Coordinates of C-alpha atoms in Angstrom, one line a residue:
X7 CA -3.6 -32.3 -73.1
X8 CA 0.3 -32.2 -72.3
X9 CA 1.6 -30.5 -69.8
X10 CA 3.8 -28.5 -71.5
X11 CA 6.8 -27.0 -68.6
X12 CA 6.2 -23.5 -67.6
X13 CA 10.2 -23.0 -69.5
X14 CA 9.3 -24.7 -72.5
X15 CA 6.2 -22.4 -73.2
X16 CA 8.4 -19.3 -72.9
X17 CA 10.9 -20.4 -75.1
X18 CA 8.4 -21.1 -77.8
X19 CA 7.2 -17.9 -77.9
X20 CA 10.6 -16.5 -78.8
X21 CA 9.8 -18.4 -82.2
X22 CA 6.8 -15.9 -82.7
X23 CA 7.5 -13.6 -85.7
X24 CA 4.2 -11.7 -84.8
X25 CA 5.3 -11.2 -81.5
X26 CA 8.6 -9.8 -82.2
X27 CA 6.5 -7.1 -84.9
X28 CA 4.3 -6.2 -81.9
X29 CA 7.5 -6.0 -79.6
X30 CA 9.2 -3.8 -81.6
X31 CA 5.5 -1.4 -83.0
X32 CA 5.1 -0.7 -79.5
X33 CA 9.0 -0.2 -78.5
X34 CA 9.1 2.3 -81.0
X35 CA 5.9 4.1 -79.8
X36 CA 6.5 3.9 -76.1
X37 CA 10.0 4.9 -76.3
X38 CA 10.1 7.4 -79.3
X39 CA 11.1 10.8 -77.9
X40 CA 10.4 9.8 -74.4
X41 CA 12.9 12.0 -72.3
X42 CA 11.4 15.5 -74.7
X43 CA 9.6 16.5 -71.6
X44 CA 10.0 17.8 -68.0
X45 CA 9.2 15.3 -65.6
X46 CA 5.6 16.0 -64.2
X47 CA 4.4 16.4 -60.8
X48 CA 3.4 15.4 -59.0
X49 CA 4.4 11.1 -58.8
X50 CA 6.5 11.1 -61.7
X51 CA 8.8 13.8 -60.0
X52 CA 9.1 12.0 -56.8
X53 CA 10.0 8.6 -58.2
X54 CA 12.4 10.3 -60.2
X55 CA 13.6 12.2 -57.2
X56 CA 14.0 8.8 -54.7
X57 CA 15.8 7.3 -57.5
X58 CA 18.3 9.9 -57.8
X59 CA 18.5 9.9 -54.4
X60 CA 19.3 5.6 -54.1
X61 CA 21.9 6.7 -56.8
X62 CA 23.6 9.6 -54.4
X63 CA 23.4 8.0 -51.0
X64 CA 23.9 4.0 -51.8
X65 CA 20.7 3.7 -49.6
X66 CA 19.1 0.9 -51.2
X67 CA 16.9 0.0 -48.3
X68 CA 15.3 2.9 -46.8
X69 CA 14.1 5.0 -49.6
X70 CA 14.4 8.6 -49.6
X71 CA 12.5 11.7 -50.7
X72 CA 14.0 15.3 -49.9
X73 CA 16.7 13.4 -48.0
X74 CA 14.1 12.3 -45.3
X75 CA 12.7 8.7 -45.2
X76 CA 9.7 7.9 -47.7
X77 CA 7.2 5.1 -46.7
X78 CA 4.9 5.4 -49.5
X79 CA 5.1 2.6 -51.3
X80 CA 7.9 -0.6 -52.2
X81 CA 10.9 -0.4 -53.8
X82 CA 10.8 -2.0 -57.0
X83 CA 10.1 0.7 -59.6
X84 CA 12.5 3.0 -57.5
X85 CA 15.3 -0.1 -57.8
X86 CA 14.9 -0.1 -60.9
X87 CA 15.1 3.3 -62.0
X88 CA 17.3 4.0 -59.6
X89 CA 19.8 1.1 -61.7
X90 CA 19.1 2.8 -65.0
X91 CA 20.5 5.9 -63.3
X92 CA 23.4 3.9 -62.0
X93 CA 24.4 3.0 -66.1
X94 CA 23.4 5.7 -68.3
X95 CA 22.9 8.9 -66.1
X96 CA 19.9 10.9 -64.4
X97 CA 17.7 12.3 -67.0
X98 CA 14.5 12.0 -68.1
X99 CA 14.4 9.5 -70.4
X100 CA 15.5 6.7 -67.7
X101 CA 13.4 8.4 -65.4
X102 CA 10.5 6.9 -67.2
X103 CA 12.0 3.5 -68.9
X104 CA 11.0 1.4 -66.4
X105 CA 7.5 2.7 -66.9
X106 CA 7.9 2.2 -70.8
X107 CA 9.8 -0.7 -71.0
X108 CA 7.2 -2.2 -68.5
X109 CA 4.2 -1.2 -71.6
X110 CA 6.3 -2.7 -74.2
X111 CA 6.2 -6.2 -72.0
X112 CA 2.7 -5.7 -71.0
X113 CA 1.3 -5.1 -75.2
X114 CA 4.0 -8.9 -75.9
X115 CA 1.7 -10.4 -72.7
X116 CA -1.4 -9.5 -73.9
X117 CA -0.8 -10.2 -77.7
X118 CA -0.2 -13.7 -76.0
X119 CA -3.5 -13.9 -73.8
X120 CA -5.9 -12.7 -76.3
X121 CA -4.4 -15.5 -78.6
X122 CA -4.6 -18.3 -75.9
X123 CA -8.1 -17.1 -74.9
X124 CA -10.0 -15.8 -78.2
X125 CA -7.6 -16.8 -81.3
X126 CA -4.8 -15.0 -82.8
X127 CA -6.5 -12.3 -84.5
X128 CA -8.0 -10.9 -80.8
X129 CA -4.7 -11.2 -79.7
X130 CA -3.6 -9.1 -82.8
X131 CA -6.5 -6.5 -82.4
X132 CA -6.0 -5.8 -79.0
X133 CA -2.3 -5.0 -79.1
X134 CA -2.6 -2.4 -81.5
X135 CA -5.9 -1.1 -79.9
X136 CA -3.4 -0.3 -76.6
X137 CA -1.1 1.1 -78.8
X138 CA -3.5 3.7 -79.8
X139 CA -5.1 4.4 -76.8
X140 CA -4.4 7.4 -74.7
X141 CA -4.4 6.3 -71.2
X142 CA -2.8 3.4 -71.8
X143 CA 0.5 5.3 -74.0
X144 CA 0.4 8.0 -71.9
X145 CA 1.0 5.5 -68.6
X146 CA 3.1 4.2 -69.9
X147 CA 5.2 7.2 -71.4
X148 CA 4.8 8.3 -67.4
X149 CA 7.0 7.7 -65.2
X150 CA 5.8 5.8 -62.3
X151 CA 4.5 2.2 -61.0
X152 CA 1.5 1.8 -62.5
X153 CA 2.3 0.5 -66.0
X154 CA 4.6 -2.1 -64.4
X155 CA 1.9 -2.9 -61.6
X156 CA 0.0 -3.8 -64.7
X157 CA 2.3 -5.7 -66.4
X158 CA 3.2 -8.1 -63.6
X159 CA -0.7 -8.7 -62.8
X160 CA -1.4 -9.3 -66.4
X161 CA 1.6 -11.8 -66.1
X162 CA 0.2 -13.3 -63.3
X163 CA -3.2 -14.3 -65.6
X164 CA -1.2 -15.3 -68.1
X165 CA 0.5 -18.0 -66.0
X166 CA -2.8 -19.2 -64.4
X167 CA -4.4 -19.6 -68.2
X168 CA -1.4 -21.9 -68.6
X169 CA -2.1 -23.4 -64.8
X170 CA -5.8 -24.7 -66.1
X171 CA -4.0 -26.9 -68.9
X172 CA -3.0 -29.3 -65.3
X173 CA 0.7 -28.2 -65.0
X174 CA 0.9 -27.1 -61.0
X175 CA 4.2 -25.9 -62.0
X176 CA 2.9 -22.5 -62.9
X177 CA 1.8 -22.3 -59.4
X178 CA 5.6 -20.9 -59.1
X179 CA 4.9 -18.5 -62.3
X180 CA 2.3 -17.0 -60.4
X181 CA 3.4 -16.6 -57.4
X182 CA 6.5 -14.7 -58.8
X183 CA 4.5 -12.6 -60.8
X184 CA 2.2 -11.2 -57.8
X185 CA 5.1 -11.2 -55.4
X186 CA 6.8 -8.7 -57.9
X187 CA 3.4 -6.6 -58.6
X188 CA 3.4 -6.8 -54.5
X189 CA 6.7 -5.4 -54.3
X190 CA 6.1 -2.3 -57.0
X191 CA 2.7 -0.9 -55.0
X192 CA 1.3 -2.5 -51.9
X193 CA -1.6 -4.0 -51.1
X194 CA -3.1 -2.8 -54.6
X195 CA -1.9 -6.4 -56.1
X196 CA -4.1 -8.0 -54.5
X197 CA -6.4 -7.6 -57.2
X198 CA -4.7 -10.5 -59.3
X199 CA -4.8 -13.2 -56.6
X200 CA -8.4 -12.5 -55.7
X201 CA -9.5 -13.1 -59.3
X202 CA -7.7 -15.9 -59.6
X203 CA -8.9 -17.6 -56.4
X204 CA -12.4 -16.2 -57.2
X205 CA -12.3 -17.8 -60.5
X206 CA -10.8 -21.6 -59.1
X207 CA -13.9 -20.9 -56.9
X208 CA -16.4 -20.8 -59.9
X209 CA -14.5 -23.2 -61.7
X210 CA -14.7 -25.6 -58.2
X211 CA -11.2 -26.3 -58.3
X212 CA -10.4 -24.4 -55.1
X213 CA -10.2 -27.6 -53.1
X214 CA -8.2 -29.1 -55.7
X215 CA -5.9 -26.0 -55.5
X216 CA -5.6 -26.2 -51.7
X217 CA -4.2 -30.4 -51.9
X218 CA -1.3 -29.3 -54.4
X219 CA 2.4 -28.8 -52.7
X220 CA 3.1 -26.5 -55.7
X221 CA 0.2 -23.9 -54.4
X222 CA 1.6 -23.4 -51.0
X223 CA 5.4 -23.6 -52.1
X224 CA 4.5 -20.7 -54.5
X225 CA 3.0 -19.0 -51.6
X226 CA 6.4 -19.8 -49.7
X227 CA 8.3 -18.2 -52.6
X228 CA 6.3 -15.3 -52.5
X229 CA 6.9 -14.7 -48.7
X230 CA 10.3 -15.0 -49.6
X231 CA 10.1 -12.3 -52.1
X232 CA 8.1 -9.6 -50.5
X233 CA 9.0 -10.4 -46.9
X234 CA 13.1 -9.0 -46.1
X235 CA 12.5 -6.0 -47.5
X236 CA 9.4 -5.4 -45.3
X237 CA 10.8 -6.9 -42.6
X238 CA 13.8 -4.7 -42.7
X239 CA 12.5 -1.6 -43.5
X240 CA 10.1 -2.7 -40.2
X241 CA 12.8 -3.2 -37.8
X242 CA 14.8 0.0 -38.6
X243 CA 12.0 2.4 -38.6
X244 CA 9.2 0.8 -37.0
X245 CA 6.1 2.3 -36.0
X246 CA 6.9 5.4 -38.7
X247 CA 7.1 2.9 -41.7
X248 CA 3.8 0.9 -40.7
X249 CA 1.9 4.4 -39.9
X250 CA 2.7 5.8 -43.7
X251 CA 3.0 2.2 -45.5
X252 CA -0.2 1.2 -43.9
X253 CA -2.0 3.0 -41.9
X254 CA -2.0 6.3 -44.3
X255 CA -1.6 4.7 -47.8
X256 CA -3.9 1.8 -47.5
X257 CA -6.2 2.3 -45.0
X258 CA -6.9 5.6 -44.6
X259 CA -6.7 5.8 -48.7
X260 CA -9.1 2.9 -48.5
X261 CA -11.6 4.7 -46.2
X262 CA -11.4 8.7 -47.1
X263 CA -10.5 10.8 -49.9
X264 CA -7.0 11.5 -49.6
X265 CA -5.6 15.0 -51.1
X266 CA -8.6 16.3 -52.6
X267 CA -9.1 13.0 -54.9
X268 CA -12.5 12.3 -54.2
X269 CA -15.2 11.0 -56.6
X270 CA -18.8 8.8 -57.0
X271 CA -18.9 5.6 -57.8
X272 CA -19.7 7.1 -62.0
X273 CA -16.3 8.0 -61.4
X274 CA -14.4 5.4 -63.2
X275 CA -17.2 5.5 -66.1
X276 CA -16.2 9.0 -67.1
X277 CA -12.7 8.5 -66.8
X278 CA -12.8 5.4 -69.1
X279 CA -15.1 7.7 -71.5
X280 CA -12.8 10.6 -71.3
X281 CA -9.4 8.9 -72.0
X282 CA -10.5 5.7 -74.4
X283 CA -11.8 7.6 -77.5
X284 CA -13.0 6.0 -79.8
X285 CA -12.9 2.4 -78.3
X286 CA -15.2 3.2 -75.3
X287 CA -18.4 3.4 -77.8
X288 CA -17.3 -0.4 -78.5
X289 CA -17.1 -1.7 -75.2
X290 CA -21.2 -2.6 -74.5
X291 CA -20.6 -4.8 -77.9
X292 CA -17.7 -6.4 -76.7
X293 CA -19.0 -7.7 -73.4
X294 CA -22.1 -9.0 -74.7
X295 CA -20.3 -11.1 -77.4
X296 CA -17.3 -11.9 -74.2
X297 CA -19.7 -12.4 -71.7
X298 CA -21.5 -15.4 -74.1
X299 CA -18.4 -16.9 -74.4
X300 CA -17.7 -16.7 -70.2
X301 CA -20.7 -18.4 -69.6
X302 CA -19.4 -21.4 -71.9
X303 CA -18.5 -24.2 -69.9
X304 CA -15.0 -24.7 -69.6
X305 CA -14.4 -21.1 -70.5
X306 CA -10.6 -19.5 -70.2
X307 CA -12.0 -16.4 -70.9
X308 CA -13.8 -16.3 -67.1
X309 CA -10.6 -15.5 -65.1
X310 CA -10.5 -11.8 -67.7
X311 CA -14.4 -11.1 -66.7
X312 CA -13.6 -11.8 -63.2
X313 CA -10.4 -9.8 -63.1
X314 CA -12.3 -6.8 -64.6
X315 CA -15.0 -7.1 -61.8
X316 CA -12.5 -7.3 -59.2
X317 CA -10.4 -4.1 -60.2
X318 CA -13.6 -2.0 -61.1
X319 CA -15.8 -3.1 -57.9
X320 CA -12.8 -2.2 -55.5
X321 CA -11.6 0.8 -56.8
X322 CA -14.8 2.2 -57.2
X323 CA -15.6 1.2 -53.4
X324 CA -12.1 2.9 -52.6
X325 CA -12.7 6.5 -51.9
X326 CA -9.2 8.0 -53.1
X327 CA -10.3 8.1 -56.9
X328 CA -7.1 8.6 -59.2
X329 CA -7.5 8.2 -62.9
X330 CA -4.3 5.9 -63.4
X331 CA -6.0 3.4 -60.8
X332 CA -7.5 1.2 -63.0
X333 CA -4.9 1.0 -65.7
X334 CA -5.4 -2.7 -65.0
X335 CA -8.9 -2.2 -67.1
X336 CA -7.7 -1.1 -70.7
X337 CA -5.8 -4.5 -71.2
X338 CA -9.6 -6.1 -70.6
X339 CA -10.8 -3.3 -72.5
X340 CA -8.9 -4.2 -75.6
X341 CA -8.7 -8.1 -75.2
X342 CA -12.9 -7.8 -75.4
X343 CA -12.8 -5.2 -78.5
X344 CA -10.1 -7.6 -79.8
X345 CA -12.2 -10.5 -79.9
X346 CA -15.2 -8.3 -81.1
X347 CA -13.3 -7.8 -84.1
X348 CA -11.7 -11.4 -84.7
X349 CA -15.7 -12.2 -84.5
X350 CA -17.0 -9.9 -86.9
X351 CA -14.1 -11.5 -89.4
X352 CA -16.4 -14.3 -89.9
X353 CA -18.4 -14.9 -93.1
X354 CA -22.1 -16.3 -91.1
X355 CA -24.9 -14.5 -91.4
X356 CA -25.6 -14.7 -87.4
X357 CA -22.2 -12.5 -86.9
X358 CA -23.4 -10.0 -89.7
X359 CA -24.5 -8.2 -86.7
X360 CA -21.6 -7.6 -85.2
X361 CA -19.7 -5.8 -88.2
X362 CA -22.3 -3.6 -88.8
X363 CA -23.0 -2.9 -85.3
X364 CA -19.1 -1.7 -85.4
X365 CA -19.6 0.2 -88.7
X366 CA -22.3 2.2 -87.3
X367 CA -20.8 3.5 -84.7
X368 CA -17.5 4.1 -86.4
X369 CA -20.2 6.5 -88.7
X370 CA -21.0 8.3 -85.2
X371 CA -17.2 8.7 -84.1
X372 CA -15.1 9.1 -86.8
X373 CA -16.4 12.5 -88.2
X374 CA -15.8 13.9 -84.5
X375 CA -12.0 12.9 -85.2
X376 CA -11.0 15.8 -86.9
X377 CA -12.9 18.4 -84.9
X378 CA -10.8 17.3 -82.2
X379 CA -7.1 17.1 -84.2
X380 CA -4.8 19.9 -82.8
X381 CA -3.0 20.7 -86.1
X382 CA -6.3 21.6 -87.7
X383 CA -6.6 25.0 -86.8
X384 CA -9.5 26.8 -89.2
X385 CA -13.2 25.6 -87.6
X386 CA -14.0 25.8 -91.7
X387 CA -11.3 23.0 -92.6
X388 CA -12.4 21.1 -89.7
X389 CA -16.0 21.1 -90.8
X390 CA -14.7 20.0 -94.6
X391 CA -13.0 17.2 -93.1
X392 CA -15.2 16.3 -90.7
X393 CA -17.8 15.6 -93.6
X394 CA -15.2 13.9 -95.9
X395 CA -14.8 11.4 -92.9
X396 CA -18.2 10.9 -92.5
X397 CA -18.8 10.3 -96.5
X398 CA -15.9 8.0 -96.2
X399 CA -17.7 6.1 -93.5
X400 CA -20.8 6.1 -95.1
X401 CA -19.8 4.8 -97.9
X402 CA -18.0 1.9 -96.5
X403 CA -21.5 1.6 -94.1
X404 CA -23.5 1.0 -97.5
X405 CA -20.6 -1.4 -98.9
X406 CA -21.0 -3.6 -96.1
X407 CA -24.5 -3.8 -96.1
X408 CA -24.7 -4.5 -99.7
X409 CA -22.2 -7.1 -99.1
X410 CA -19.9 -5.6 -101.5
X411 CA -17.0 -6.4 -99.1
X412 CA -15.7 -9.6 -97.6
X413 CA -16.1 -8.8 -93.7
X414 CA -12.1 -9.4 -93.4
X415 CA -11.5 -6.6 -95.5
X416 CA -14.7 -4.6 -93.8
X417 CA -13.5 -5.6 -90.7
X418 CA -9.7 -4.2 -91.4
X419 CA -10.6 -1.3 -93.0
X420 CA -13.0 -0.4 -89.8
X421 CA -10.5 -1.3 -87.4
X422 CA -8.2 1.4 -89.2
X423 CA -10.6 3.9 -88.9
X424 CA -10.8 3.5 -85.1
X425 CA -6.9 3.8 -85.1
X426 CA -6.9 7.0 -87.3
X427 CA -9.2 7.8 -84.3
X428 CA -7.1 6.5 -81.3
X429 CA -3.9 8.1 -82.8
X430 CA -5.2 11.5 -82.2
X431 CA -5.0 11.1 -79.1
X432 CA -1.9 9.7 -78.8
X433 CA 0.1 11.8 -80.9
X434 CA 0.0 14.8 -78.3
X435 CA 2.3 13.0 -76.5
X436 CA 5.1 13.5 -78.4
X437 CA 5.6 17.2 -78.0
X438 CA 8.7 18.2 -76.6
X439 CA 7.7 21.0 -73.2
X440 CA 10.2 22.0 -70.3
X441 CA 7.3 23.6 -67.9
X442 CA 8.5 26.7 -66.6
X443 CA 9.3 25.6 -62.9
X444 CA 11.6 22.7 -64.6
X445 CA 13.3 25.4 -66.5
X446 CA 14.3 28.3 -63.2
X447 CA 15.2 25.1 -61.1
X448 CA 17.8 23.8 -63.2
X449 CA 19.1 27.3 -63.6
X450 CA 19.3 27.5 -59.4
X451 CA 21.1 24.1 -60.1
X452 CA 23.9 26.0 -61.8
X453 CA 24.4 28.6 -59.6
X454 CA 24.7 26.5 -56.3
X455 CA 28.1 24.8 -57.4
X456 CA 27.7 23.3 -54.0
X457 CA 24.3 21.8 -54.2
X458 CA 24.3 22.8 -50.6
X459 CA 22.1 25.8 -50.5
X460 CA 18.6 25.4 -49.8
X461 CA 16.4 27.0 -52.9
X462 CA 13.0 28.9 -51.5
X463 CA 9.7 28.2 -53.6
X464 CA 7.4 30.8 -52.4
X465 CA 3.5 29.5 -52.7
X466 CA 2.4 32.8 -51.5
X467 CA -0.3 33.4 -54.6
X468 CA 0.6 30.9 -56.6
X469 CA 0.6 27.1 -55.7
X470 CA 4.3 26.1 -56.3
X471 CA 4.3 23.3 -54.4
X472 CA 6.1 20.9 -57.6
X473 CA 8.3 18.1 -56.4
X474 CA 9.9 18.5 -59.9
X475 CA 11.8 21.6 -58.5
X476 CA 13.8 19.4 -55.8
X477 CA 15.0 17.2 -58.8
X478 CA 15.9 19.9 -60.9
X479 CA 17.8 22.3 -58.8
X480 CA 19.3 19.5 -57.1
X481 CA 19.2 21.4 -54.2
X482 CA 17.3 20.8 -50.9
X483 CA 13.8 22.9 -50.9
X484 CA 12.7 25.0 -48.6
X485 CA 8.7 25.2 -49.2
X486 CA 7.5 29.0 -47.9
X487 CA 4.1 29.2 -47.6
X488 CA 3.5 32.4 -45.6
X489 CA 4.7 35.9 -45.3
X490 CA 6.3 34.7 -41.6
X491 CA 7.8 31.4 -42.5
X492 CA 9.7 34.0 -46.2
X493 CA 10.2 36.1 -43.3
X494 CA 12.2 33.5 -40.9
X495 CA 14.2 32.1 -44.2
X496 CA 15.4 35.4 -45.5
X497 CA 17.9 36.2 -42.3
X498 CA 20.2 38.8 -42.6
X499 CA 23.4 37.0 -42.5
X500 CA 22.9 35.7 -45.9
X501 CA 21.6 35.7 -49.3
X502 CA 19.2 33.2 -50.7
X503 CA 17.7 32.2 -53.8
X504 CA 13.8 31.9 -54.7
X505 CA 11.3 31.1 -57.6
X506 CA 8.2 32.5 -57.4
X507 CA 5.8 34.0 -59.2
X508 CA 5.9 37.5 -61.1
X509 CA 3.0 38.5 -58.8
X510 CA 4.8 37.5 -55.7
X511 CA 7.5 39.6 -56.9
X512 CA 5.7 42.9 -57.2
X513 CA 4.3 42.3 -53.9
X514 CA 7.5 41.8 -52.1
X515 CA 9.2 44.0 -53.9
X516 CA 9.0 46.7 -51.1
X517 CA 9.7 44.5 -48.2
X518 CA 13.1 42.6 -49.4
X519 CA 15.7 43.1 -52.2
X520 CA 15.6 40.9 -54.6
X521 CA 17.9 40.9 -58.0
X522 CA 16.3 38.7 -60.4
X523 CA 18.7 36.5 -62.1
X524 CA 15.8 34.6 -64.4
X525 CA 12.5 34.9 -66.0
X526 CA 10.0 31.8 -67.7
X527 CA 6.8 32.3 -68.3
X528 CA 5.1 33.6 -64.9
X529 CA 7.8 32.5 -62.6
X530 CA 10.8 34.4 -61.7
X531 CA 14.2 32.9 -60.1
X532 CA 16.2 35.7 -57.8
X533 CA 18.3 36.5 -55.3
X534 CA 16.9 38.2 -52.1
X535 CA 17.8 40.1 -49.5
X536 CA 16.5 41.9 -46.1
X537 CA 15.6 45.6 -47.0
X538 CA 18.7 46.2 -44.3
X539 CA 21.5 44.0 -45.9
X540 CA 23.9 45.9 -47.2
X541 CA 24.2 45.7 -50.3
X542 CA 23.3 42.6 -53.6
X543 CA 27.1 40.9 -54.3
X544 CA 26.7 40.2 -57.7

């Protein structure tokens, strides 16, 4: 087989009409009405925030969060953001591009590695799958660095399928790729090289891997990448950066459940059952039919089981369980189902199986589709529809067994039922909502022409504690979390503003002064006083 150059192969696949449909499908859903929302807390509002703050103070090194240094995690989704406020403005919409634009690349990779691995169709299949898939849309449509941790792993296995056709070259390929994943969060790339060495292992081509120059020079290019940045950020702050970077967000996050995010090691099953309706009920088909083709010798298809056992087994031994960690898992997800599907296109009688294996449980799924659908609002019209569905199914059940169909057309029609299914989901997504907080902060913003004054947030009976207010008001906080500390920031030589809550407001209500200026929802924005000031300057 040629070895193709790893700039020749990229070029090609500009010639790719299929690609450039897919490219602009998901463009269109990731991107459609993205900036409708308030930014969410509590990551998206902090990412947001630290790139509006690289924006204001030209610090492009040493991030900041509330004007302090933030050690959290690298710079690369905040660089980026942080540029996109630089062109167009702080809003939003950029707030969460990086995130989106990030999916669109990620669904154009693995439209490519589900062709190179399975065939075109699975390539095909599991594009669109993603695209109707909650979690995945909804990462994605989020601001923050897991979509584009994702995309640069998934770039990563993409170069190495290309590195098993003998061009070292791609060495380079890879090495960029999980330098960059490196540089967006940590230690959690790691994930991609370990699969990939695992899998050379298997494959016994790790010796062969450790006599090629190209392998270690990648490994130099990577150190190049991810090292001045650390090494910077190191010598001006020292032991603060490596007690947050590492010691808090890695190791201890590692070892105990940080911020209330704990979990079993069924964890990761329910979330994957929660947030991949209807695909999930596919999956046990999909890695038998997969997991055949792995133990083929010669397989490309190994480094994709290894990479799912890599992510699932370590974040399930991590005892910080977040939903979004393994993101990484619906691209394997869909690249499995895709090939399910490609397979059940064929006319033998040994694959029958498989087609009506999917038609059977599309008959379980699809009539719980409308019970679920928001705009349906009468339990009567969802029971009607509910049964229409299942008929429909039914029908196309007996079709298929009677071999009235061609299992192409069976297989398409199915797939679009499970995509009537996934949209569901989806479509919630697309609802514009400014959450309350959002709203009373950007009203504080307007009153402060200054953006000097600090803005209270009183958690006294209501948790306020939403980083979304500091990037609203735009206005340094000041959190209050007891009676004594509302007591030391309400001094008598000055007003002050606050949000809190409408309950908070009755109860203080005989202690201080307080004019309220604006009302949303339960939340209150006013000015407050001492009972012994004066008088309220209006």
């Amino acid at each position: 087989m040629p070895k193709t150059e790893p700039i020749q192969v990229i070029i090609s696949k500009f010639k790719d009409t299929t690609l450039w449909l897919l490219f602009s499908l998901s463009a269109i859903v990731l991107l459609w009405k993205l900036g409708q929302r308030s930014l969410e807390d509590w990551d998206e509002a902090i990412y947001a925030q630290i790139s509006k703050e690289i924006v204001e103070n030209g610090d492009w090194i040493t991030l900041h969060y509330g004007y302090v240094p933030w050690f959290h995690k690298p710079p690369l989704f905040m660089w980026s953001t942080a540029a996109f406020f630089q062109l167009f403005g702080v809003d939003e919409f950029w707030a969460r591009a990086a995130s989106a634009l990030s999916g669109v690349a990620l669904i154009a990779i693995i439209y490519l590695i589900g062709k190179k691995v399975y065939g075109y169709w699975a390539g095909v299949f599991a594009s669109l799958i993603l695209l109707a898939s909650y979690q995945f849309v909804n990462s994605a449509r989020f601001g923050t660095t897991d979509m584009m941790l994702t995309f640069f792993l998934f770039l990563s296995l993409y170069g190495y399928l290309h590195l098993r056709q003998g061009n070292q070259k791609w060495w380079y390929f890879i090495g960029t790729a999980c330098a960059l994943a490196f540089m967006v969060k940590g230690f959690a790339a790691i994930v991609a090289p370990a699969a990939i060495m695992i899998t050379l292992l298997i494959e016994r081509q790790l010796l062969t891997t450790f006599k090629s120059k190209h392998f270690w020079l990648s490994i130099v290019l990577a150190t190049l990448i991810i090292l001045p940045w650390h090494l910077t950020v190191l010598l001006q702050h020292g032991q603060a950066f490596l007690g947050k970077y590492l010691g808090y967000h890695v190791i201890e996050r590692a070892t105990r459940p940080l911020e209330g995010n704990s979990g079993d090691f069924l964890s990761y099953f329910r979330t994957v059952i929660r947030f991949f309706f209807p695909w999930v009920y596919l999956i046990p088909f999909a890695f038998i039919v997969s997991a055949k083709d792995t133990l083929k010798p010669h397989s490309s298809s190994r480094i994709l089981m290894v990479f799912f056992l890599v992510v699932f087994g370590l974040y399930s031994l991590v005892s910080t369980k977040l939903s979004w960690y393994i993101l990484p898992l619906y691209p394997i997800f869909a690249i499995f189902i895709g090939y399910l599907f490609q397979k059940a296109q064929a006319s033998s009688t040994a694959r029958s199986w498989i087609l009506i294996s999917i038609a059977t449980v599309a008959l379980v799924i699809f009539p719980l589709t409308p019970l679920k659908i928001v705009g349906i609002i009468s339990p009567s019209v969802k029971q009607i529809v509910a049964v229409f569905c299942f008929v429909i199914v039914a029908t196309l059940l007996v079709l298929i067994l009677l071999k009235r169909l061609t299992p192409r057309s069976a297989t398409i029609l199915l797939f679009a039922v499970f995509v009537f299914s996934g949209i569901r989901e989806v479509r919630g997504l697309y609802t514009a909502r400014v959450t309350p907080l959002s709203a009373l902060a950007q009203v504080a913003e307007q009153e402060d022409f200054n953006k000097k004054n600090p803005l209270i947030i009183a958690k006294l009976s209501a948790d306020l504690n939403h980083p979304s207010a500091l990037f609203y008001s735009n206005r340094p906080i000041w959190w209050v979390r007891s009676a004594e500390e509302l007591k030391t920031a309400v001094n008598s030589d000055k007003n002050h503003e606050i949000i809190m809550s409408k309950e908070d407001f009755e109860n203080l209500s005989s202690d201080y002064k307080i004019q309220v200026l604006s009302e949303k929802a339960s939340l209150v924005y006013a000015k407050i006083y001492p009972k012994k000031f004066p008088e309220i300057n209006k």
